[in-house]
Amino acid sequence: MKRLYFLVIICLFSGLSGLRAQELAGLNEAIGALKSITENGKSSSTGFDIKYIYTNESQPSVILDSIIGSVEISGNNMYCRMNGTEAIRNEKYSIVVFKEEQLLLVGAARQDSAIDPLLSMQSIIVKSGAVSCNISVKGAVKTINIQFKQGALCKEMIMVVDTAKRQLRSLDYLVKSTMLVDPSMQAEQQLPQGYDEYALVRSTYYNYHNPKQTEDRFKEDQYFFKEGKTFKPTAAYSNYKIVLATPNL
């Protein structure tokens, strides 16, 4: 289901800037854990694989869809691949490559960019109206359970963090199933038969490693170049349409 990938983008990376950060017991500790992981990736190059699965809230053992991807981080540079989509962030640009649609989405680089899963999780925690945050610790493993306000896009988020290795192990979140259906049904808040009100999306993070990468991985000139103020695709992406996400880029 291609919509699962876009659900990940929408749920984790949606614009929630109109909401205020919450003063809530345990929340600063949760944010601090994610900041520690992010800083660990910036101090030395790191890579890891990600697997997402989707189920109904009432039947978490029945997998309805899944996608697999990988991430590489070097300083402020990041590369992310999921199925037929790639995302790159360097010092200047944020780029998303939609291979099936033959589309290049180009915007100005932002450190809270939607293509960075760790920063995006941190952002949604800060801005999304959490009502409770419970933390349990077993050895080096910290489990963070955050509940959100009634009717929110995300109902619950559970993170498991290895504090010794400064690595995220897993993330579970409950999101409204309307985010999974076709846009027409989404607009009318309709759900096909068999869908719960909320869906469980579980991501696991594994195979942490020091990637054998070159700086070419993060360079924009493999995708496009500029002639004056006009962006043009390179020969390898000559059939792609470029859409600018940032005005006057």
Coordinates of C-alpha atoms in Angstrom, one line a residue:
M1 CA 0.0 0.0 0.0
K2 CA 1.7 3.1 -1.2
R3 CA -0.3 5.2 1.2
L4 CA 1.6 3.7 4.1
Y5 CA 4.7 5.6 3.1
F6 CA 2.8 8.9 2.9
L7 CA 1.1 8.1 6.3
V8 CA 4.6 7.9 7.8
I9 CA 5.4 11.3 6.3
I10 CA 2.1 12.9 7.3
C11 CA 1.9 11.5 10.8
L12 CA 5.5 11.9 11.9
F13 CA 6.3 15.0 9.9
S14 CA 3.1 16.9 9.6
G15 CA 3.0 20.7 10.2
L16 CA 1.9 21.1 13.8
S17 CA 3.6 24.5 14.3
G18 CA 0.4 26.1 15.5
L19 CA 0.3 24.1 18.7
R20 CA 2.4 25.0 21.7
A21 CA 5.0 22.8 23.4
Q22 CA 3.7 21.0 26.5
E23 CA 5.1 21.3 30.0
L24 CA 4.6 17.7 31.0
A25 CA 6.4 15.4 33.4
G26 CA 8.8 13.1 31.5
L27 CA 8.4 15.0 28.2
N28 CA 11.7 16.8 28.4
E29 CA 13.4 13.5 29.2
A30 CA 11.8 11.9 26.1
I31 CA 13.0 14.8 24.0
G32 CA 16.4 14.6 25.5
A33 CA 16.7 11.0 24.6
L34 CA 15.9 11.8 20.9
K35 CA 18.4 14.7 20.9
S36 CA 21.1 12.3 22.2
I37 CA 20.4 10.0 19.3
T38 CA 20.4 12.8 16.8
E39 CA 23.7 14.2 18.1
N40 CA 25.3 10.8 18.0
G41 CA 24.5 10.6 14.3
K42 CA 26.0 14.1 13.7
S43 CA 29.2 13.3 15.6
S44 CA 30.1 10.3 13.5
S45 CA 28.6 8.8 10.3
T46 CA 26.0 6.2 11.0
G47 CA 23.5 4.1 9.0
F48 CA 20.6 1.9 9.9
D49 CA 17.7 0.0 8.3
I50 CA 14.0 0.7 9.1
K51 CA 10.9 -1.6 8.7
Y52 CA 7.4 -0.2 9.0
I53 CA 4.3 -2.4 9.4
Y54 CA 0.7 -1.4 9.5
T55 CA -2.2 -3.2 11.3
N56 CA -5.6 -2.4 12.7
E57 CA -5.5 -1.3 16.4
S58 CA -7.6 -4.3 17.4
Q59 CA -5.5 -6.9 15.5
P60 CA -1.8 -6.0 15.9
S61 CA -0.8 -9.5 14.9
V62 CA -2.4 -9.3 11.5
I63 CA 0.0 -7.3 9.2
L64 CA -1.9 -5.4 6.4
D65 CA 1.1 -3.7 4.8
S66 CA 4.8 -3.1 5.3
I67 CA 7.7 -1.1 3.8
I68 CA 11.5 -1.3 4.3
G69 CA 14.0 1.4 4.0
S70 CA 17.4 2.6 5.1
V71 CA 19.0 5.9 6.4
E72 CA 22.5 7.2 6.3
I73 CA 23.5 10.3 8.3
S74 CA 26.8 12.3 8.2
G75 CA 26.8 15.5 10.1
N76 CA 23.9 17.6 8.9
N77 CA 23.7 15.5 5.7
M78 CA 21.1 12.7 5.4
Y79 CA 20.0 10.1 2.8
C80 CA 16.8 8.1 3.2
R81 CA 15.5 5.4 0.9
M82 CA 12.0 3.8 1.2
N83 CA 10.7 1.6 -1.6
G84 CA 10.5 3.8 -4.7
T85 CA 11.2 7.0 -2.8
E86 CA 14.5 8.6 -1.9
A87 CA 15.1 11.7 0.2
I88 CA 18.3 13.7 0.6
R89 CA 19.3 16.6 2.8
N90 CA 22.5 18.5 2.6
E91 CA 23.6 22.0 3.7
K92 CA 21.7 23.7 1.0
Y93 CA 18.7 21.5 -0.2
S94 CA 16.1 19.0 0.9
I95 CA 15.3 16.7 -2.0
V96 CA 12.6 14.0 -2.4
V97 CA 12.8 11.7 -5.4
F98 CA 9.5 10.0 -6.3
K99 CA 10.5 7.4 -8.8
E100 CA 7.1 6.0 -9.7
E101 CA 5.7 9.5 -10.3
Q102 CA 9.0 10.7 -11.9
L103 CA 9.0 13.8 -9.6
L104 CA 11.7 15.7 -7.9
L105 CA 10.6 17.8 -5.0
V106 CA 13.2 20.4 -4.1
G107 CA 13.2 22.8 -1.1
A108 CA 15.6 24.7 1.1
A109 CA 17.4 22.6 3.7
R110 CA 15.9 22.7 7.2
Q111 CA 17.2 21.0 10.3
D112 CA 13.6 20.0 11.2
S113 CA 13.2 18.6 7.7
A114 CA 10.5 16.0 7.2
I115 CA 13.0 13.5 5.7
D116 CA 14.8 13.1 9.1
P117 CA 12.8 10.6 11.1
L118 CA 14.6 11.4 14.4
L119 CA 14.1 15.2 14.2
S120 CA 10.6 14.7 13.1
M121 CA 9.7 12.5 16.0
Q122 CA 11.2 15.1 18.3
S123 CA 9.1 17.8 16.6
I124 CA 5.8 16.0 17.0
I125 CA 6.4 15.3 20.7
V126 CA 7.0 19.0 21.3
K127 CA 4.1 20.4 19.3
S128 CA 1.3 17.8 19.3
G129 CA -0.6 18.2 22.6
A130 CA 0.7 15.3 24.7
V131 CA -1.4 14.7 27.8
S132 CA 0.8 12.1 29.6
C133 CA 4.3 10.7 29.3
N134 CA 5.4 7.6 31.2
I135 CA 9.0 6.3 31.2
S136 CA 10.3 2.9 32.3
V137 CA 13.9 1.8 32.4
K138 CA 15.3 -1.7 32.3
G139 CA 19.1 -1.7 32.2
A140 CA 20.1 0.5 29.2
V141 CA 16.7 0.2 27.6
K142 CA 14.3 3.1 28.1
T143 CA 10.7 2.8 27.1
I144 CA 8.7 6.1 26.6
N145 CA 4.9 6.0 26.3
I146 CA 3.3 9.2 25.3
Q147 CA -0.5 9.7 25.1
F148 CA -2.0 12.5 23.0
K149 CA -5.2 14.6 23.4
Q150 CA -8.5 13.0 22.4
G151 CA -9.2 13.2 18.7
A152 CA -5.6 13.9 17.7
L153 CA -4.1 12.5 14.6
C154 CA -1.8 10.4 16.7
K155 CA -3.4 8.7 19.8
E156 CA -0.3 7.1 21.3
M157 CA 3.4 6.9 20.7
I158 CA 5.8 4.3 22.3
M159 CA 9.5 4.6 21.8
V160 CA 12.2 2.1 22.9
V161 CA 15.7 3.6 23.1
D162 CA 19.0 2.0 23.9
T163 CA 20.6 4.7 26.0
A164 CA 24.0 3.1 26.2
K165 CA 24.4 2.9 22.4
R166 CA 22.3 6.0 21.8
Q167 CA 20.1 4.2 19.3
L168 CA 16.4 4.1 18.7
R169 CA 15.2 0.5 18.6
S170 CA 11.5 0.8 17.8
L171 CA 8.6 3.2 17.6
D172 CA 4.9 2.3 17.7
Y173 CA 2.2 4.9 17.1
L174 CA -1.6 4.8 16.7
V175 CA -2.9 7.0 14.0
K176 CA -6.3 7.6 12.6
S177 CA -7.0 5.2 9.8
T178 CA -8.5 7.9 7.6
M179 CA -4.9 8.8 6.8
L180 CA -4.6 5.5 5.0
V181 CA -7.6 5.7 2.7
D182 CA -8.0 7.4 -0.7
P183 CA -8.1 11.2 -0.6
S184 CA -11.8 11.3 -1.5
M185 CA -12.7 9.1 1.5
Q186 CA -10.2 11.0 3.7
A187 CA -12.0 14.2 3.0
E188 CA -15.3 12.7 4.0
Q189 CA -13.8 10.9 7.0
Q190 CA -15.0 7.6 5.5
L191 CA -13.4 4.2 6.2
P192 CA -13.7 1.0 4.1
Q193 CA -15.2 -2.1 5.8
G194 CA -12.6 -3.8 8.1
Y195 CA -10.8 -0.6 9.1
D196 CA -10.6 0.3 12.8
E197 CA -10.8 4.0 13.8
Y198 CA -7.1 3.9 14.6
A199 CA -4.3 2.0 12.9
L200 CA -1.0 0.8 14.5
V201 CA 2.1 1.7 12.6
R202 CA 5.2 0.0 14.0
S203 CA 8.8 0.9 13.0
T204 CA 11.8 -1.0 14.0
Y205 CA 15.4 0.3 13.6
Y206 CA 18.2 -2.2 13.1
N207 CA 21.5 -3.1 11.5
Y208 CA 23.2 0.0 12.8
H209 CA 26.6 0.4 11.1
N210 CA 29.3 2.8 9.9
P211 CA 28.3 3.3 6.2
K212 CA 30.9 3.1 3.5
Q213 CA 29.8 6.2 1.8
T214 CA 31.2 9.1 -0.2
E215 CA 30.1 12.7 0.0
D216 CA 28.6 12.2 -3.5
R217 CA 25.7 10.5 -1.8
F218 CA 24.4 13.9 -0.5
K219 CA 25.2 16.1 -3.5
E220 CA 22.3 17.7 -5.4
D221 CA 24.1 17.8 -8.7
Q222 CA 23.4 14.2 -9.3
Y223 CA 19.7 15.1 -9.5
F224 CA 19.5 18.7 -11.0
F225 CA 21.4 21.8 -11.9
K226 CA 20.5 25.5 -12.2
E227 CA 20.6 27.7 -15.3
G228 CA 20.1 31.1 -14.0
K229 CA 17.1 30.8 -11.7
T230 CA 15.8 27.7 -13.5
F231 CA 16.1 24.2 -12.1
K232 CA 16.7 21.5 -14.7
P233 CA 17.0 17.7 -14.1
T234 CA 20.3 15.9 -15.0
A235 CA 20.5 13.4 -17.8
A236 CA 19.8 10.5 -15.4
Y237 CA 16.5 12.3 -14.4
S238 CA 15.6 13.9 -17.7
N239 CA 12.1 12.5 -17.6
Y240 CA 11.4 13.9 -14.2
K241 CA 9.4 17.0 -13.4
I242 CA 10.9 19.4 -10.8
V243 CA 8.6 20.9 -8.2
L244 CA 9.9 23.6 -5.9
A245 CA 8.7 23.3 -2.3
T246 CA 10.4 26.6 -1.3
P247 CA 9.5 29.9 -3.2
N248 CA 12.3 31.9 -4.7
L249 CA 14.8 29.0 -4.1

